[in-house]
Amino acid sequence: MNVLFKKLRSLGLLLTDSNERMNFLNYRGFARFISDERLIRKKFKKAFGRELNLENPQTFNEKIQWLKLYDHRPEYPLMVDKYEVKKIVSDKIGSDYVIPLIGVYNNFDEIDFDKLPDKFVLKCTHNSGGLTICRDKSKLDIPAVRESMSRALLQNYYWNEREWAYKDITPRIIAEEYVQDGERINLPVYKILTFNGEPKVIQAIQDDKTDYETIDYFDTDWNKLPFRQNFPNSKTPYSKPEKLDLMLELTAKLSADIPLVRIDWYTVGDKIRFSEFTFYSDAGFVPFDPPEWDYTLGSWVELPKEKHISD
């Protein structure tokens, strides 16, 4: 790859950002020549300063890497596909908890903006991100949205961190209803980590996807847990959500028989809405502070006795 980068520099194509380089390699297909295990080991050592133990994983982040490589159940890609998951969740707990779908499109030019409401959300079905929130259609920069979402449709999210569930999802765009809680622009988000169907850790997020984002961690009795990861804890008290018990009940139903999954929810007034399944929280590359919590959460993950590896 160093030879490749030297060639790029000689052509005036200076890719200095690591994500830029990885996206270029993915686009050109070069990343396919690096095995999943090799790339995961390299990224893990860079993140934690030590070798990954796949033979006897102990930490939460180590076990996420094991699950990426060896827990390839056929239902997982459908569960992370933002279009397909709506039917799965509706069938299991009811459509009242699913944000209504407006349309699904194979490419950006299929979208008829005249038929969309004044407020809506566009999402790519196959990745994390690829999101456009429209609060006023008359002010939407459609050419800019076309460029960003068309570029996102070309990406295969799997190659970046080798999160297997995303590998073979069909890239599409969905339009959803815009959901708002009064005058609040950013909805509160609750991300619940479950271990073999048992909810145990709640990530409570304020100012999601902004420069002011905070994440606080709670147990299911709403006792604050004394650790953080890649975002600071909030400096203001965090009240227990009114629908927490219902959220935990539904999370348990949706996560039954899954070794590890995070289920994300929005609260909208007195209602809750399903957001997404996440099988590999932070791709398993974000340290805990203090680090002993990586071992504590890791002790709760019971890995399958047999490996399920896809072709």
PDB file of C-alpha atoms in Angstrom:
ATOM      1  CA  MET A   1       0.000   0.000   0.000  1.00  0.00           C
ATOM      2  CA  ASN A   2       2.949   2.356   0.565  1.00  0.00           C
ATOM      3  CA  VAL A   3       3.775   1.966  -3.131  1.00  0.00           C
ATOM      4  CA  LEU A   4       0.181   2.851  -3.959  1.00  0.00           C
ATOM      5  CA  PHE A   5       0.274   5.989  -1.793  1.00  0.00           C
ATOM      6  CA  LYS A   6       3.568   7.096  -3.381  1.00  0.00           C
ATOM      7  CA  LYS A   7       1.935   6.696  -6.779  1.00  0.00           C
ATOM      8  CA  LEU A   8      -1.052   8.766  -5.614  1.00  0.00           C
ATOM      9  CA  ARG A   9       1.260  11.498  -4.369  1.00  0.00           C
ATOM     10  CA  SER A  10       3.083  11.533  -7.691  1.00  0.00           C
ATOM     11  CA  LEU A  11      -0.288  12.100  -9.377  1.00  0.00           C
ATOM     12  CA  GLY A  12      -1.171  14.890  -6.953  1.00  0.00           C
ATOM     13  CA  LEU A  13      -3.767  12.791  -5.136  1.00  0.00           C
ATOM     14  CA  LEU A  14      -2.758  13.331  -1.513  1.00  0.00           C
ATOM     15  CA  LEU A  15      -4.962  11.189   0.692  1.00  0.00           C
ATOM     16  CA  THR A  16      -3.827  12.259   4.151  1.00  0.00           C
ATOM     17  CA  ASP A  17      -6.909  11.281   6.126  1.00  0.00           C
ATOM     18  CA  SER A  18      -7.032   7.613   7.203  1.00  0.00           C
ATOM     19  CA  ASN A  19     -10.762   7.296   6.437  1.00  0.00           C
ATOM     20  CA  GLU A  20     -10.182   8.880   3.032  1.00  0.00           C
ATOM     21  CA  ARG A  21      -7.447   6.349   2.327  1.00  0.00           C
ATOM     22  CA  MET A  22      -9.609   3.447   3.446  1.00  0.00           C
ATOM     23  CA  ASN A  23     -12.547   4.627   1.335  1.00  0.00           C
ATOM     24  CA  PHE A  24     -10.255   4.918  -1.683  1.00  0.00           C
ATOM     25  CA  LEU A  25      -8.886   1.426  -1.097  1.00  0.00           C
ATOM     26  CA  ASN A  26     -12.395   0.046  -0.645  1.00  0.00           C
ATOM     27  CA  TYR A  27     -13.588   1.747  -3.834  1.00  0.00           C
ATOM     28  CA  ARG A  28     -10.671   0.374  -5.829  1.00  0.00           C
ATOM     29  CA  GLY A  29     -11.101  -3.083  -4.296  1.00  0.00           C
ATOM     30  CA  PHE A  30      -7.650  -3.206  -2.681  1.00  0.00           C
ATOM     31  CA  ALA A  31      -9.100  -3.812   0.791  1.00  0.00           C
ATOM     32  CA  ARG A  32     -10.401  -7.165  -0.432  1.00  0.00           C
ATOM     33  CA  PHE A  33      -6.841  -8.461  -0.402  1.00  0.00           C
ATOM     34  CA  ILE A  34      -6.593  -7.985   3.378  1.00  0.00           C
ATOM     35  CA  SER A  35      -8.314 -10.758   5.318  1.00  0.00           C
ATOM     36  CA  ASP A  36     -10.927  -9.887   7.926  1.00  0.00           C
ATOM     37  CA  GLU A  37      -8.838 -11.313  10.744  1.00  0.00           C
ATOM     38  CA  ARG A  38      -5.656  -9.524   9.692  1.00  0.00           C
ATOM     39  CA  LEU A  39      -7.355  -6.140   9.413  1.00  0.00           C
ATOM     40  CA  ILE A  40      -9.221  -6.598  12.696  1.00  0.00           C
ATOM     41  CA  ARG A  41      -6.008  -7.569  14.499  1.00  0.00           C
ATOM     42  CA  LYS A  42      -4.206  -4.500  13.153  1.00  0.00           C
ATOM     43  CA  LYS A  43      -7.026  -2.123  14.129  1.00  0.00           C
ATOM     44  CA  PHE A  44      -7.378  -3.693  17.562  1.00  0.00           C
ATOM     45  CA  LYS A  45      -3.670  -3.310  18.322  1.00  0.00           C
ATOM     46  CA  LYS A  46      -3.780   0.320  17.187  1.00  0.00           C
ATOM     47  CA  ALA A  47      -6.812   1.025  19.410  1.00  0.00           C
ATOM     48  CA  PHE A  48      -5.637  -0.834  22.545  1.00  0.00           C
ATOM     49  CA  GLY A  49      -1.866  -1.139  22.233  1.00  0.00           C
ATOM     50  CA  ARG A  50      -1.901  -4.928  22.583  1.00  0.00           C
ATOM     51  CA  GLU A  51      -2.588  -8.048  20.561  1.00  0.00           C
ATOM     52  CA  LEU A  52      -6.141  -9.291  20.087  1.00  0.00           C
ATOM     53  CA  ASN A  53      -6.896 -12.564  21.885  1.00  0.00           C
ATOM     54  CA  LEU A  54      -9.282 -14.492  19.640  1.00  0.00           C
ATOM     55  CA  GLU A  55      -8.496 -17.887  21.150  1.00  0.00           C
ATOM     56  CA  ASN A  56      -9.749 -16.913  24.615  1.00  0.00           C
ATOM     57  CA  PRO A  57     -11.332 -13.433  24.383  1.00  0.00           C
ATOM     58  CA  GLN A  58     -12.031 -11.786  27.724  1.00  0.00           C
ATOM     59  CA  THR A  59     -13.025  -8.172  27.149  1.00  0.00           C
ATOM     60  CA  PHE A  60     -16.179  -6.709  25.645  1.00  0.00           C
ATOM     61  CA  ASN A  61     -14.218  -5.350  22.682  1.00  0.00           C
ATOM     62  CA  GLU A  62     -12.379  -8.636  22.098  1.00  0.00           C
ATOM     63  CA  LYS A  63     -15.626 -10.558  22.058  1.00  0.00           C
ATOM     64  CA  ILE A  64     -17.096  -8.131  19.511  1.00  0.00           C
ATOM     65  CA  GLN A  65     -14.189  -8.998  17.191  1.00  0.00           C
ATOM     66  CA  TRP A  66     -14.874 -12.719  17.721  1.00  0.00           C
ATOM     67  CA  LEU A  67     -18.533 -12.210  16.839  1.00  0.00           C
ATOM     68  CA  LYS A  68     -17.597 -10.310  13.661  1.00  0.00           C
ATOM     69  CA  LEU A  69     -15.515 -13.245  12.503  1.00  0.00           C
ATOM     70  CA  TYR A  70     -17.468 -16.250  13.746  1.00  0.00           C
ATOM     71  CA  ASP A  71     -21.150 -15.421  14.339  1.00  0.00           C
ATOM     72  CA  HIS A  72     -22.598 -15.075  10.833  1.00  0.00           C
ATOM     73  CA  ARG A  73     -26.284 -15.814  11.247  1.00  0.00           C
ATOM     74  CA  PRO A  74     -28.378 -15.235   8.121  1.00  0.00           C
ATOM     75  CA  GLU A  75     -30.898 -13.016   9.923  1.00  0.00           C
ATOM     76  CA  TYR A  76     -28.313 -10.422  10.965  1.00  0.00           C
ATOM     77  CA  PRO A  77     -28.042  -8.624   7.572  1.00  0.00           C
ATOM     78  CA  LEU A  78     -31.828  -8.230   7.482  1.00  0.00           C
ATOM     79  CA  MET A  79     -31.819  -6.842  11.018  1.00  0.00           C
ATOM     80  CA  VAL A  80     -29.324  -4.079  10.176  1.00  0.00           C
ATOM     81  CA  ASP A  81     -30.957  -3.240   6.823  1.00  0.00           C
ATOM     82  CA  LYS A  82     -32.957  -0.100   7.625  1.00  0.00           C
ATOM     83  CA  TYR A  83     -35.728  -1.110   5.220  1.00  0.00           C
ATOM     84  CA  GLU A  84     -36.031  -4.823   6.013  1.00  0.00           C
ATOM     85  CA  VAL A  85     -35.842  -4.292   9.774  1.00  0.00           C
ATOM     86  CA  LYS A  86     -39.139  -2.408   9.846  1.00  0.00           C
ATOM     87  CA  LYS A  87     -41.051  -5.582   9.001  1.00  0.00           C
ATOM     88  CA  ILE A  88     -39.023  -7.663  11.470  1.00  0.00           C
ATOM     89  CA  VAL A  89     -39.734  -5.285  14.346  1.00  0.00           C
ATOM     90  CA  SER A  90     -43.397  -4.829  13.353  1.00  0.00           C
ATOM     91  CA  ASP A  91     -43.902  -8.604  13.331  1.00  0.00           C
ATOM     92  CA  LYS A  92     -42.262  -9.056  16.743  1.00  0.00           C
ATOM     93  CA  ILE A  93     -43.609  -6.148  18.793  1.00  0.00           C
ATOM     94  CA  GLY A  94     -46.069  -4.256  16.569  1.00  0.00           C
ATOM     95  CA  SER A  95     -45.905  -1.468  13.992  1.00  0.00           C
ATOM     96  CA  ASP A  96     -46.742   1.244  16.585  1.00  0.00           C
ATOM     97  CA  TYR A  97     -43.069   1.249  17.601  1.00  0.00           C
ATOM     98  CA  VAL A  98     -41.726   1.672  14.054  1.00  0.00           C
ATOM     99  CA  ILE A  99     -41.200   5.053  12.391  1.00  0.00           C
ATOM    100  CA  PRO A 100     -43.555   5.059   9.347  1.00  0.00           C
ATOM    101  CA  LEU A 101     -41.991   4.528   5.935  1.00  0.00           C
ATOM    102  CA  ILE A 102     -42.788   6.972   3.105  1.00  0.00           C
ATOM    103  CA  GLY A 103     -40.870   5.290   0.283  1.00  0.00           C
ATOM    104  CA  VAL A 104     -37.915   3.124  -0.729  1.00  0.00           C
ATOM    105  CA  TYR A 105     -35.685   3.886  -3.732  1.00  0.00           C
ATOM    106  CA  ASN A 106     -32.887   2.088  -5.559  1.00  0.00           C
ATOM    107  CA  ASN A 107     -31.159   5.369  -6.406  1.00  0.00           C
ATOM    108  CA  PHE A 108     -31.530   9.059  -5.656  1.00  0.00           C
ATOM    109  CA  ASP A 109     -33.187   9.967  -8.964  1.00  0.00           C
ATOM    110  CA  GLU A 110     -36.152   7.700  -8.176  1.00  0.00           C
ATOM    111  CA  ILE A 111     -37.183  10.095  -5.394  1.00  0.00           C
ATOM    112  CA  ASP A 112     -40.098  12.341  -6.345  1.00  0.00           C
ATOM    113  CA  PHE A 113     -39.644  15.274  -3.985  1.00  0.00           C
ATOM    114  CA  ASP A 114     -42.997  16.749  -5.012  1.00  0.00           C
ATOM    115  CA  LYS A 115     -44.678  13.777  -3.337  1.00  0.00           C
ATOM    116  CA  LEU A 116     -42.697  14.047  -0.097  1.00  0.00           C
ATOM    117  CA  PRO A 117     -44.073  16.032   2.858  1.00  0.00           C
ATOM    118  CA  ASP A 118     -42.487  19.297   3.976  1.00  0.00           C
ATOM    119  CA  LYS A 119     -40.505  17.440   6.669  1.00  0.00           C
ATOM    120  CA  PHE A 120     -38.936  14.017   6.211  1.00  0.00           C
ATOM    121  CA  VAL A 121     -35.767  11.966   6.738  1.00  0.00           C
ATOM    122  CA  LEU A 122     -33.720  10.177   4.059  1.00  0.00           C
ATOM    123  CA  LYS A 123     -31.508   7.250   5.079  1.00  0.00           C
ATOM    124  CA  CYS A 124     -29.318   4.761   3.282  1.00  0.00           C
ATOM    125  CA  THR A 125     -30.360   1.225   4.170  1.00  0.00           C
ATOM    126  CA  HIS A 126     -26.913  -0.353   4.190  1.00  0.00           C
ATOM    127  CA  ASN A 127     -24.653   1.722   6.419  1.00  0.00           C
ATOM    128  CA  SER A 128     -24.297   3.913   9.478  1.00  0.00           C
ATOM    129  CA  GLY A 129     -24.733   7.521   8.468  1.00  0.00           C
ATOM    130  CA  GLY A 130     -25.946   8.313   4.956  1.00  0.00           C
ATOM    131  CA  LEU A 131     -28.571  10.511   6.598  1.00  0.00           C
ATOM    132  CA  THR A 132     -30.428  13.646   5.503  1.00  0.00           C
ATOM    133  CA  ILE A 133     -32.855  15.353   7.887  1.00  0.00           C
ATOM    134  CA  CYS A 134     -35.184  17.770   6.074  1.00  0.00           C
ATOM    135  CA  ARG A 135     -37.105  20.183   8.300  1.00  0.00           C
ATOM    136  CA  ASP A 136     -38.171  22.498   5.460  1.00  0.00           C
ATOM    137  CA  LYS A 137     -38.358  21.112   1.915  1.00  0.00           C
ATOM    138  CA  SER A 138     -38.321  24.589   0.379  1.00  0.00           C
ATOM    139  CA  LYS A 139     -34.795  25.110   1.754  1.00  0.00           C
ATOM    140  CA  LEU A 140     -33.391  21.665   0.856  1.00  0.00           C
ATOM    141  CA  ASP A 141     -30.262  21.744  -1.306  1.00  0.00           C
ATOM    142  CA  ILE A 142     -31.262  18.820  -3.530  1.00  0.00           C
ATOM    143  CA  PRO A 143     -28.044  18.755  -5.657  1.00  0.00           C
ATOM    144  CA  ALA A 144     -25.920  18.579  -2.494  1.00  0.00           C
ATOM    145  CA  VAL A 145     -28.095  15.815  -1.036  1.00  0.00           C
ATOM    146  CA  ARG A 146     -27.924  13.932  -4.343  1.00  0.00           C
ATOM    147  CA  GLU A 147     -24.138  14.090  -4.290  1.00  0.00           C
ATOM    148  CA  SER A 148     -23.741  12.932  -0.682  1.00  0.00           C
ATOM    149  CA  MET A 149     -26.318  10.133  -0.839  1.00  0.00           C
ATOM    150  CA  SER A 150     -25.214   8.869  -4.261  1.00  0.00           C
ATOM    151  CA  ARG A 151     -21.669   8.683  -2.912  1.00  0.00           C
ATOM    152  CA  ALA A 152     -22.924   6.814   0.159  1.00  0.00           C
ATOM    153  CA  LEU A 153     -24.727   4.285  -2.055  1.00  0.00           C
ATOM    154  CA  LEU A 154     -21.371   3.340  -3.598  1.00  0.00           C
ATOM    155  CA  GLN A 155     -19.846   2.447  -0.246  1.00  0.00           C
ATOM    156  CA  ASN A 156     -19.824  -0.989   1.338  1.00  0.00           C
ATOM    157  CA  TYR A 157     -19.819  -0.247   5.061  1.00  0.00           C
ATOM    158  CA  TYR A 158     -18.464  -3.715   5.873  1.00  0.00           C
ATOM    159  CA  TRP A 159     -14.986  -3.037   4.542  1.00  0.00           C
ATOM    160  CA  ASN A 160     -14.140  -0.242   7.012  1.00  0.00           C
ATOM    161  CA  GLU A 161     -14.251  -2.245  10.255  1.00  0.00           C
ATOM    162  CA  ARG A 162     -15.228  -5.714   8.903  1.00  0.00           C
ATOM    163  CA  GLU A 163     -18.646  -5.623  10.534  1.00  0.00           C
ATOM    164  CA  TRP A 164     -19.917  -8.747   8.791  1.00  0.00           C
ATOM    165  CA  ALA A 165     -23.662  -8.080   9.042  1.00  0.00           C
ATOM    166  CA  TYR A 166     -23.355  -5.130   6.613  1.00  0.00           C
ATOM    167  CA  LYS A 167     -21.446  -7.000   3.916  1.00  0.00           C
ATOM    168  CA  ASP A 168     -24.202  -8.051   1.516  1.00  0.00           C
ATOM    169  CA  ILE A 169     -26.988  -5.526   2.126  1.00  0.00           C
ATOM    170  CA  THR A 170     -28.519  -4.057  -1.032  1.00  0.00           C
ATOM    171  CA  PRO A 171     -27.809  -0.294  -1.002  1.00  0.00           C
ATOM    172  CA  ARG A 172     -31.070   1.658  -1.154  1.00  0.00           C
ATOM    173  CA  ILE A 173     -32.553   4.886   0.176  1.00  0.00           C
ATOM    174  CA  ILE A 174     -35.631   5.113   2.357  1.00  0.00           C
ATOM    175  CA  ALA A 175     -37.748   8.131   3.206  1.00  0.00           C
ATOM    176  CA  GLU A 176     -39.246   8.150   6.702  1.00  0.00           C
ATOM    177  CA  GLU A 177     -41.647  10.418   8.504  1.00  0.00           C
ATOM    178  CA  TYR A 178     -39.926  13.229  10.403  1.00  0.00           C
ATOM    179  CA  VAL A 179     -40.417  12.598  14.121  1.00  0.00           C
ATOM    180  CA  GLN A 180     -40.238  15.524  16.521  1.00  0.00           C
ATOM    181  CA  ASP A 181     -40.823  15.937  20.253  1.00  0.00           C
ATOM    182  CA  GLY A 182     -42.317  19.404  20.692  1.00  0.00           C
ATOM    183  CA  GLU A 183     -39.706  22.054  19.974  1.00  0.00           C
ATOM    184  CA  ARG A 184     -36.752  19.724  20.558  1.00  0.00           C
ATOM    185  CA  ILE A 185     -34.599  19.352  17.451  1.00  0.00           C
ATOM    186  CA  ASN A 186     -32.551  16.412  18.722  1.00  0.00           C
ATOM    187  CA  LEU A 187     -34.569  13.559  20.188  1.00  0.00           C
ATOM    188  CA  PRO A 188     -33.255  11.793  23.296  1.00  0.00           C
ATOM    189  CA  VAL A 189     -31.693   8.460  22.309  1.00  0.00           C
ATOM    190  CA  TYR A 190     -31.450   5.356  24.504  1.00  0.00           C
ATOM    191  CA  LYS A 191     -29.187   2.549  23.349  1.00  0.00           C
ATOM    192  CA  ILE A 192     -29.628  -0.664  25.304  1.00  0.00           C
ATOM    193  CA  LEU A 193     -26.923  -3.328  25.338  1.00  0.00           C
ATOM    194  CA  THR A 194     -28.323  -6.827  25.726  1.00  0.00           C
ATOM    195  CA  PHE A 195     -26.469 -10.016  26.570  1.00  0.00           C
ATOM    196  CA  ASN A 196     -28.189 -13.240  25.437  1.00  0.00           C
ATOM    197  CA  GLY A 197     -31.513 -11.426  25.481  1.00  0.00           C
ATOM    198  CA  GLU A 198     -30.994  -9.698  28.843  1.00  0.00           C
ATOM    199  CA  PRO A 199     -30.798  -5.881  28.830  1.00  0.00           C
ATOM    200  CA  LYS A 200     -28.017  -4.747  31.161  1.00  0.00           C
ATOM    201  CA  VAL A 201     -26.534  -1.390  30.105  1.00  0.00           C
ATOM    202  CA  ILE A 202     -28.324   1.733  28.849  1.00  0.00           C
ATOM    203  CA  GLN A 203     -26.520   4.466  26.941  1.00  0.00           C
ATOM    204  CA  ALA A 204     -28.427   7.717  27.416  1.00  0.00           C
ATOM    205  CA  ILE A 205     -27.501  10.226  24.712  1.00  0.00           C
ATOM    206  CA  GLN A 206     -28.087  13.954  24.596  1.00  0.00           C
ATOM    207  CA  ASP A 207     -27.442  16.208  21.578  1.00  0.00           C
ATOM    208  CA  ASP A 208     -26.936  13.173  19.358  1.00  0.00           C
ATOM    209  CA  LYS A 209     -24.653  13.710  16.334  1.00  0.00           C
ATOM    210  CA  THR A 210     -23.701  17.259  17.344  1.00  0.00           C
ATOM    211  CA  ASP A 211     -20.525  18.822  18.715  1.00  0.00           C
ATOM    212  CA  TYR A 212     -22.152  18.756  22.161  1.00  0.00           C
ATOM    213  CA  GLU A 213     -23.026  15.043  22.271  1.00  0.00           C
ATOM    214  CA  THR A 214     -22.792  13.339  25.654  1.00  0.00           C
ATOM    215  CA  ILE A 215     -23.292   9.710  26.664  1.00  0.00           C
ATOM    216  CA  ASP A 216     -24.113   8.504  30.170  1.00  0.00           C
ATOM    217  CA  TYR A 217     -24.292   4.829  31.121  1.00  0.00           C
ATOM    218  CA  PHE A 218     -26.922   3.340  33.437  1.00  0.00           C
ATOM    219  CA  ASP A 219     -27.963  -0.079  34.630  1.00  0.00           C
ATOM    220  CA  THR A 220     -31.565  -1.201  34.188  1.00  0.00           C
ATOM    221  CA  ASP A 221     -32.525   0.230  37.611  1.00  0.00           C
ATOM    222  CA  TRP A 222     -31.281   3.620  36.390  1.00  0.00           C
ATOM    223  CA  ASN A 223     -28.189   3.675  38.565  1.00  0.00           C
ATOM    224  CA  LYS A 224     -25.429   5.612  36.825  1.00  0.00           C
ATOM    225  CA  LEU A 225     -22.405   3.514  35.879  1.00  0.00           C
ATOM    226  CA  PRO A 226     -18.981   5.103  36.474  1.00  0.00           C
ATOM    227  CA  PHE A 227     -17.345   4.877  33.055  1.00  0.00           C
ATOM    228  CA  ARG A 228     -17.213   6.514  29.658  1.00  0.00           C
ATOM    229  CA  GLN A 229     -15.979   5.708  26.166  1.00  0.00           C
ATOM    230  CA  ASN A 230     -15.614   8.062  23.211  1.00  0.00           C
ATOM    231  CA  PHE A 231     -17.949  10.839  24.442  1.00  0.00           C
ATOM    232  CA  PRO A 232     -17.973  12.776  27.704  1.00  0.00           C
ATOM    233  CA  ASN A 233     -20.566  12.196  30.385  1.00  0.00           C
ATOM    234  CA  SER A 234     -23.224  14.868  30.798  1.00  0.00           C
ATOM    235  CA  LYS A 235     -22.675  17.583  33.396  1.00  0.00           C
ATOM    236  CA  THR A 236     -26.405  17.856  34.112  1.00  0.00           C
ATOM    237  CA  PRO A 237     -28.635  15.356  35.958  1.00  0.00           C
ATOM    238  CA  TYR A 238     -30.346  12.793  33.739  1.00  0.00           C
ATOM    239  CA  SER A 239     -33.901  11.820  34.670  1.00  0.00           C
ATOM    240  CA  LYS A 240     -35.201   8.305  34.150  1.00  0.00           C
ATOM    241  CA  PRO A 241     -37.348   8.013  30.987  1.00  0.00           C
ATOM    242  CA  GLU A 242     -41.029   7.425  31.714  1.00  0.00           C
ATOM    243  CA  LYS A 243     -41.242   4.456  29.352  1.00  0.00           C
ATOM    244  CA  LEU A 244     -38.033   2.738  30.469  1.00  0.00           C
ATOM    245  CA  ASP A 245     -39.761  -0.426  31.706  1.00  0.00           C
ATOM    246  CA  LEU A 246     -41.593  -0.829  28.405  1.00  0.00           C
ATOM    247  CA  MET A 247     -38.382  -0.087  26.494  1.00  0.00           C
ATOM    248  CA  LEU A 248     -36.572  -2.840  28.426  1.00  0.00           C
ATOM    249  CA  GLU A 249     -39.437  -5.307  27.910  1.00  0.00           C
ATOM    250  CA  LEU A 250     -39.486  -4.745  24.140  1.00  0.00           C
ATOM    251  CA  THR A 251     -35.699  -4.866  23.967  1.00  0.00           C
ATOM    252  CA  ALA A 252     -35.695  -8.289  25.633  1.00  0.00           C
ATOM    253  CA  LYS A 253     -38.218  -9.580  23.070  1.00  0.00           C
ATOM    254  CA  LEU A 254     -36.223  -8.265  20.122  1.00  0.00           C
ATOM    255  CA  SER A 255     -32.870  -9.549  21.382  1.00  0.00           C
ATOM    256  CA  ALA A 256     -33.857 -13.065  22.459  1.00  0.00           C
ATOM    257  CA  ASP A 257     -31.186 -15.711  21.691  1.00  0.00           C
ATOM    258  CA  ILE A 258     -28.654 -13.158  20.390  1.00  0.00           C
ATOM    259  CA  PRO A 259     -25.264 -13.221  22.182  1.00  0.00           C
ATOM    260  CA  LEU A 260     -24.752  -9.469  22.004  1.00  0.00           C
ATOM    261  CA  VAL A 261     -26.775  -6.716  20.366  1.00  0.00           C
ATOM    262  CA  ARG A 262     -27.519  -3.075  21.074  1.00  0.00           C
ATOM    263  CA  ILE A 263     -31.060  -1.872  20.417  1.00  0.00           C
ATOM    264  CA  ASP A 264     -31.557   1.863  19.987  1.00  0.00           C
ATOM    265  CA  TRP A 265     -34.720   3.803  20.807  1.00  0.00           C
ATOM    266  CA  TYR A 266     -36.033   7.342  20.481  1.00  0.00           C
ATOM    267  CA  THR A 267     -38.454   8.878  22.948  1.00  0.00           C
ATOM    268  CA  VAL A 268     -41.126  11.105  21.429  1.00  0.00           C
ATOM    269  CA  GLY A 269     -43.315  12.612  24.115  1.00  0.00           C
ATOM    270  CA  ASP A 270     -44.965   9.674  25.870  1.00  0.00           C
ATOM    271  CA  LYS A 271     -44.108   7.260  23.048  1.00  0.00           C
ATOM    272  CA  ILE A 272     -41.033   5.280  22.064  1.00  0.00           C
ATOM    273  CA  ARG A 273     -39.835   4.480  18.564  1.00  0.00           C
ATOM    274  CA  PHE A 274     -37.378   1.807  17.444  1.00  0.00           C
ATOM    275  CA  SER A 275     -34.232   3.131  15.779  1.00  0.00           C
ATOM    276  CA  GLU A 276     -31.894   0.242  14.885  1.00  0.00           C
ATOM    277  CA  PHE A 277     -30.045  -2.933  15.817  1.00  0.00           C
ATOM    278  CA  THR A 278     -26.283  -2.642  16.291  1.00  0.00           C
ATOM    279  CA  PHE A 279     -24.353  -5.906  16.587  1.00  0.00           C
ATOM    280  CA  TYR A 280     -20.900  -4.384  16.944  1.00  0.00           C
ATOM    281  CA  SER A 281     -21.079  -1.426  19.319  1.00  0.00           C
ATOM    282  CA  ASP A 282     -18.496   1.153  18.173  1.00  0.00           C
ATOM    283  CA  ALA A 283     -17.052  -1.648  16.001  1.00  0.00           C
ATOM    284  CA  GLY A 284     -15.355  -2.968  19.152  1.00  0.00           C
ATOM    285  CA  PHE A 285     -12.508  -0.475  18.810  1.00  0.00           C
ATOM    286  CA  VAL A 286     -13.335   2.096  21.526  1.00  0.00           C
ATOM    287  CA  PRO A 287     -11.618   1.719  24.931  1.00  0.00           C
ATOM    288  CA  PHE A 288     -13.391   2.087  28.261  1.00  0.00           C
ATOM    289  CA  ASP A 289     -12.352   4.603  30.890  1.00  0.00           C
ATOM    290  CA  PRO A 290     -11.588   3.090  33.369  1.00  0.00           C
ATOM    291  CA  PRO A 291     -10.484  -0.009  31.400  1.00  0.00           C
ATOM    292  CA  GLU A 292     -11.741  -2.589  33.911  1.00  0.00           C
ATOM    293  CA  TRP A 293     -15.253  -2.026  32.569  1.00  0.00           C
ATOM    294  CA  ASP A 294     -14.130  -3.607  29.298  1.00  0.00           C
ATOM    295  CA  TYR A 295     -13.613  -6.812  31.316  1.00  0.00           C
ATOM    296  CA  THR A 296     -16.830  -6.398  33.303  1.00  0.00           C
ATOM    297  CA  LEU A 297     -19.011  -6.093  30.207  1.00  0.00           C
ATOM    298  CA  GLY A 298     -16.940  -8.782  28.525  1.00  0.00           C
ATOM    299  CA  SER A 299     -17.781 -11.221  31.334  1.00  0.00           C
ATOM    300  CA  TRP A 300     -21.471 -10.783  30.474  1.00  0.00           C
ATOM    301  CA  VAL A 301     -21.008 -11.849  26.829  1.00  0.00           C
ATOM    302  CA  GLU A 302     -21.504 -15.594  26.413  1.00  0.00           C
ATOM    303  CA  LEU A 303     -20.082 -16.523  23.024  1.00  0.00           C
ATOM    304  CA  PRO A 304     -21.748 -19.281  20.985  1.00  0.00           C
ATOM    305  CA  LYS A 305     -20.265 -22.733  21.540  1.00  0.00           C
ATOM    306  CA  GLU A 306     -20.074 -23.250  17.775  1.00  0.00           C
ATOM    307  CA  LYS A 307     -18.881 -20.893  15.090  1.00  0.00           C
ATOM    308  CA  HIS A 308     -21.320 -19.820  12.351  1.00  0.00           C
ATOM    309  CA  ILE A 309     -19.184 -18.743   9.404  1.00  0.00           C
ATOM    310  CA  SER A 310     -20.676 -17.675   6.075  1.00  0.00           C
ATOM    311  CA  ASP A 311     -19.165 -18.531   2.710  1.00  0.00           C
TER     312      ASP A 311
END
